[in-house]
Amino acid sequence: MAQGRIVGLSTTYTGGHVPTIGFIYPDHAAEDDYPFAEGLLGDRYALPVAHIYGTDLHAVPELLDLGSERRLADGAALLAEHTPDAVVWACTSGSFVYQWDGAHEQVEKLAAAAGKPASSTSFAFVRAAEKLGLKRVAVAASYPDDVAKLFVEFLSRAGIEIVAMSSEDIDTAAEVGRLSPDAVIELAVSHDHPDADAVLIPDTAMRTLDVLNTIEERLGKPVLTANQVTIWEGLRLAGEVPESAALGALFR
């Protein structure tokens, strides 16, 4: 499987240092997944979130603007007060919309602006799939069809076979953030495929951490969600990914 190029070196922590991963999050929708994850991990890690603002429309021109070098540099500056050990652009569509080479460049510029190892949610999905040895996946996307297809193309470039793709055609992140837990579970379960090794849910605007294990139990296979893999990727960059029974197969 081709690997995403992740900028920066891992660090090993000793003594009383609290590993701190900074997340640049677009607008507001499901950012409470991050403090929720802090609690699930026993408050042994700091996961501060900085917000940048644009339109939350799931459309290519708006997403290109949202993930621009200027906006991400602003997010890195906001995170500086937390002295993060790594920084992650917590937006799937705002990274894969740049396509494979452009997403590499986006991460490189973010690392330069932050002065820290950096990555994005799109590369987090690639790395997480590699970690679990996933070859064939089903994608349950909340995006409009044209945007969802760009995610499929991104995964395909990484050597992942997509055996099924669905798009819910939800126009804005705010609408996704209002989905109920039952609706999120149904989205994942209804768009599984028998040939898929796992189901991928690619929107950081969707709250998924509190229903991850429920979905995996229903499906009997791993589930990767945007906020889950983003947090995992940040911890990986910082050199320490803890085990957690509460955050799906990726953390077990």
Short mmCIF file of C-alpha atoms in Angstrom, two decimals:
data_model
loop_
_atom_site.label_atom_id
_atom_site.label_comp_id
_atom_site.label_asym_id
_atom_site.label_seq_id
_atom_site.Cartn_x
_atom_site.Cartn_y
_atom_site.Cartn_z
CA MET A 1 0.00 0.00 0.00
CA ALA A 2 1.36 3.45 -0.84
CA GLN A 3 1.91 5.56 2.23
CA GLY A 4 1.06 9.18 2.84
CA ARG A 5 4.12 11.33 3.49
CA ILE A 6 3.87 12.55 7.08
CA VAL A 7 6.13 15.46 7.96
CA GLY A 8 8.30 15.47 11.07
CA LEU A 9 9.83 12.99 13.48
CA SER A 10 8.24 11.14 16.35
CA THR A 11 9.28 11.98 19.90
CA THR A 12 9.53 9.75 22.93
CA TYR A 13 8.29 11.24 26.19
CA THR A 14 9.58 10.65 29.69
CA GLY A 15 8.93 11.98 33.13
CA GLY A 16 5.94 14.22 33.72
CA HIS A 17 5.55 15.55 30.20
CA VAL A 18 1.98 15.35 28.89
CA PRO A 19 1.95 14.58 25.17
CA THR A 20 0.01 17.37 23.47
CA ILE A 21 -1.49 17.09 20.01
CA GLY A 22 -3.03 20.19 18.49
CA PHE A 23 -5.95 19.90 16.08
CA ILE A 24 -7.00 22.54 13.58
CA TYR A 25 -10.75 22.13 13.23
CA PRO A 26 -12.97 23.90 10.67
CA ASP A 27 -15.85 25.94 12.08
CA HIS A 28 -18.01 24.07 14.64
CA ALA A 29 -19.82 20.73 14.44
CA ALA A 30 -18.37 17.76 16.33
CA GLU A 31 -15.28 19.19 17.99
CA ASP A 32 -16.52 17.87 21.35
CA ASP A 33 -15.28 14.44 20.19
CA TYR A 34 -11.77 15.64 21.15
CA PRO A 35 -12.30 16.42 24.85
CA PHE A 36 -14.48 13.28 24.93
CA ALA A 37 -11.48 11.32 23.69
CA GLU A 38 -9.27 12.95 26.33
CA GLY A 39 -11.55 11.50 28.97
CA LEU A 40 -11.61 8.08 27.35
CA LEU A 41 -7.80 8.07 27.36
CA GLY A 42 -7.70 8.85 31.06
CA ASP A 43 -6.65 12.50 30.62
CA ARG A 44 -3.09 11.32 29.98
CA TYR A 45 -2.93 13.35 26.77
CA ALA A 46 -3.83 16.92 25.91
CA LEU A 47 -5.86 17.33 22.72
CA PRO A 48 -6.45 21.08 22.26
CA VAL A 49 -8.54 22.25 19.33
CA ALA A 50 -8.13 25.52 17.42
CA HIS A 51 -10.87 26.66 15.05
CA ILE A 52 -10.50 28.24 11.67
CA TYR A 53 -13.46 29.66 9.81
CA GLY A 54 -14.75 29.65 6.27
CA THR A 55 -17.93 28.32 4.77
CA ASP A 56 -18.89 24.83 5.94
CA LEU A 57 -20.31 23.92 2.55
CA HIS A 58 -19.26 20.53 1.16
CA ALA A 59 -18.31 21.94 -2.24
CA VAL A 60 -14.92 21.85 -3.94
CA PRO A 61 -14.15 25.60 -4.23
CA GLU A 62 -15.13 26.24 -0.61
CA LEU A 63 -13.12 23.24 0.60
CA LEU A 64 -10.04 24.40 -1.29
CA ASP A 65 -10.33 27.76 0.44
CA LEU A 66 -10.89 26.16 3.84
CA GLY A 67 -7.71 24.10 3.58
CA SER A 68 -5.57 26.89 2.16
CA GLU A 69 -2.06 27.59 3.39
CA ARG A 70 -3.15 30.88 4.95
CA ARG A 71 -6.00 29.41 6.95
CA LEU A 72 -3.93 26.50 8.24
CA ALA A 73 -1.11 28.85 9.22
CA ASP A 74 -3.67 30.82 11.22
CA GLY A 75 -4.70 27.59 12.96
CA ALA A 76 -1.10 26.70 13.73
CA ALA A 77 -0.57 30.13 15.27
CA LEU A 78 -3.62 29.65 17.50
CA LEU A 79 -2.27 26.31 18.70
CA ALA A 80 1.18 27.70 19.53
CA GLU A 81 0.14 28.65 23.08
CA HIS A 82 -0.41 24.96 23.81
CA THR A 83 3.13 24.06 22.63
CA PRO A 84 1.87 20.96 20.81
CA ASP A 85 4.17 18.08 20.00
CA ALA A 86 2.33 17.51 16.71
CA VAL A 87 -0.39 19.25 14.72
CA VAL A 88 -3.15 17.66 12.61
CA TRP A 89 -5.52 19.31 10.14
CA ALA A 90 -8.76 17.75 11.38
CA CYS A 91 -10.69 17.88 8.14
CA THR A 92 -11.03 15.05 5.64
CA SER A 93 -12.67 16.85 2.75
CA GLY A 94 -10.46 19.92 3.23
CA SER A 95 -7.43 17.73 2.65
CA PHE A 96 -8.37 15.06 0.08
CA VAL A 97 -9.93 17.78 -2.11
CA TYR A 98 -6.31 18.79 -2.88
CA GLN A 99 -5.74 15.26 -4.26
CA TRP A 100 -2.73 13.12 -3.44
CA ASP A 101 0.18 15.43 -4.33
CA GLY A 102 -1.57 18.59 -3.22
CA ALA A 103 -2.44 17.04 0.15
CA HIS A 104 1.24 16.22 0.65
CA GLU A 105 2.13 19.83 -0.05
CA GLN A 106 -0.62 21.03 2.30
CA VAL A 107 0.83 18.97 5.17
CA GLU A 108 4.37 20.09 4.43
CA LYS A 109 3.35 23.75 4.59
CA LEU A 110 1.43 23.15 7.81
CA ALA A 111 4.49 21.51 9.38
CA ALA A 112 6.62 24.47 8.34
CA ALA A 113 4.12 26.95 9.78
CA ALA A 114 3.77 25.03 13.05
CA GLY A 115 7.39 24.01 13.38
CA LYS A 116 6.07 20.60 14.41
CA PRO A 117 5.29 17.21 12.83
CA ALA A 118 2.03 17.51 10.93
CA SER A 119 -0.57 15.46 9.12
CA SER A 120 -4.21 15.57 8.04
CA THR A 121 -7.29 13.39 8.43
CA SER A 122 -7.02 12.07 4.88
CA PHE A 123 -3.55 10.68 5.53
CA ALA A 124 -4.77 9.47 8.92
CA PHE A 125 -7.24 7.21 7.13
CA VAL A 126 -4.45 5.83 4.94
CA ARG A 127 -2.17 5.17 7.90
CA ALA A 128 -4.95 3.63 9.99
CA ALA A 129 -5.98 1.31 7.16
CA GLU A 130 -2.36 0.26 6.80
CA LYS A 131 -2.09 -0.35 10.55
CA LEU A 132 -5.09 -2.70 10.48
CA GLY A 133 -4.04 -4.36 7.22
CA LEU A 134 -7.21 -3.28 5.41
CA LYS A 135 -7.25 -3.96 1.67
CA ARG A 136 -10.91 -3.51 0.72
CA VAL A 137 -13.28 -1.04 2.34
CA ALA A 138 -16.78 0.40 2.12
CA VAL A 139 -17.11 4.18 2.36
CA ALA A 140 -20.18 5.62 4.09
CA ALA A 141 -19.89 9.34 3.30
CA SER A 142 -22.10 12.18 4.39
CA TYR A 143 -20.90 14.36 1.49
CA PRO A 144 -22.48 15.08 -1.88
CA ASP A 145 -21.53 12.50 -4.48
CA ASP A 146 -18.87 14.56 -6.29
CA VAL A 147 -16.98 15.21 -3.05
CA ALA A 148 -17.31 11.61 -1.86
CA LYS A 149 -15.78 10.41 -5.13
CA LEU A 150 -12.68 12.51 -4.45
CA PHE A 151 -12.20 10.61 -1.18
CA VAL A 152 -12.51 7.34 -3.06
CA GLU A 153 -9.87 8.54 -5.54
CA PHE A 154 -7.57 9.51 -2.68
CA LEU A 155 -7.87 6.09 -1.03
CA SER A 156 -7.36 4.37 -4.37
CA ARG A 157 -4.12 6.29 -4.85
CA ALA A 158 -2.99 4.76 -1.54
CA GLY A 159 -3.68 1.27 -2.85
CA ILE A 160 -6.98 0.73 -1.01
CA GLU A 161 -9.78 -0.94 -2.96
CA ILE A 162 -13.23 0.58 -2.46
CA VAL A 163 -15.87 -2.13 -2.86
CA ALA A 164 -18.81 0.19 -2.10
CA MET A 165 -19.34 3.94 -1.77
CA SER A 166 -22.42 5.78 -0.60
CA SER A 167 -23.02 9.52 -0.32
CA GLU A 168 -25.76 11.03 1.83
CA ASP A 169 -25.65 14.33 -0.08
CA ILE A 170 -25.56 16.50 3.07
CA ASP A 171 -24.48 19.98 2.01
CA THR A 172 -22.99 21.44 5.19
CA ALA A 173 -20.91 20.33 8.16
CA ALA A 174 -23.41 21.89 10.54
CA GLU A 175 -26.13 19.54 9.26
CA VAL A 176 -23.84 16.55 9.73
CA GLY A 177 -23.09 17.66 13.28
CA ARG A 178 -26.80 17.51 14.10
CA LEU A 179 -27.15 13.82 13.19
CA SER A 180 -28.36 11.75 16.13
CA PRO A 181 -26.31 8.79 17.43
CA ASP A 182 -28.92 6.43 15.99
CA ALA A 183 -28.62 8.12 12.60
CA VAL A 184 -24.84 7.73 12.64
CA ILE A 185 -25.15 4.04 13.52
CA GLU A 186 -27.68 3.51 10.74
CA LEU A 187 -25.45 5.35 8.23
CA ALA A 188 -22.59 2.95 8.93
CA VAL A 189 -24.58 -0.26 9.20
CA SER A 190 -26.71 0.35 6.12
CA HIS A 191 -23.71 1.03 3.90
CA ASP A 192 -21.56 -1.94 4.77
CA HIS A 193 -20.62 -4.44 2.07
CA PRO A 194 -19.95 -8.15 2.57
CA ASP A 195 -16.62 -7.91 0.72
CA ALA A 196 -15.38 -4.96 2.81
CA ASP A 197 -12.72 -5.49 5.48
CA ALA A 198 -13.99 -2.35 7.22
CA VAL A 199 -16.34 0.62 6.91
CA LEU A 200 -14.88 4.13 6.65
CA ILE A 201 -16.88 7.21 7.71
CA PRO A 202 -14.92 10.24 6.52
CA ASP A 203 -16.41 13.43 8.04
CA THR A 204 -14.92 15.12 11.14
CA ALA A 205 -18.22 17.01 11.45
CA MET A 206 -19.87 13.76 12.55
CA ARG A 207 -19.85 12.67 16.20
CA THR A 208 -18.80 9.03 16.15
CA LEU A 209 -16.63 8.23 19.17
CA ASP A 210 -19.51 7.39 21.49
CA VAL A 211 -21.04 4.94 19.00
CA LEU A 212 -17.90 3.38 17.50
CA ASN A 213 -17.99 0.18 19.50
CA THR A 214 -21.72 -0.20 18.92
CA ILE A 215 -21.21 0.01 15.15
CA GLU A 216 -18.34 -2.46 15.22
CA GLU A 217 -20.40 -4.89 17.27
CA ARG A 218 -23.28 -4.60 14.80
CA LEU A 219 -21.02 -5.12 11.78
CA GLY A 220 -18.50 -7.56 13.21
CA LYS A 221 -15.63 -5.68 11.56
CA PRO A 222 -13.47 -2.59 12.14
CA VAL A 223 -14.88 0.88 11.59
CA LEU A 224 -12.69 3.90 10.94
CA THR A 225 -14.18 7.35 11.53
CA ALA A 226 -12.70 10.74 10.86
CA ASN A 227 -12.25 12.02 14.41
CA GLN A 228 -11.04 8.61 15.60
CA VAL A 229 -8.28 8.32 12.98
CA THR A 230 -7.34 11.99 13.36
CA ILE A 231 -6.71 11.53 17.08
CA TRP A 232 -4.86 8.27 16.46
CA GLU A 233 -2.67 9.93 13.83
CA GLY A 234 -1.76 12.78 16.16
CA LEU A 235 -0.81 10.36 18.92
CA ARG A 236 1.21 8.33 16.42
CA LEU A 237 3.11 11.42 15.34
CA ALA A 238 3.83 12.21 18.99
CA GLY A 239 5.29 8.75 19.38
CA GLU A 240 2.77 7.20 21.73
CA VAL A 241 -0.53 5.53 20.82
CA PRO A 242 -2.19 4.05 23.90
CA GLU A 243 -4.52 1.09 23.89
CA SER A 244 -8.16 1.86 24.55
CA ALA A 245 -11.13 -0.48 24.55
CA ALA A 246 -13.45 2.49 23.99
CA LEU A 247 -12.16 3.75 20.64
CA GLY A 248 -12.66 0.88 18.26
CA ALA A 249 -10.39 -1.77 16.76
CA LEU A 250 -7.79 0.83 15.77
CA PHE A 251 -6.99 1.47 19.43
CA ARG A 252 -7.27 -2.12 20.63
#
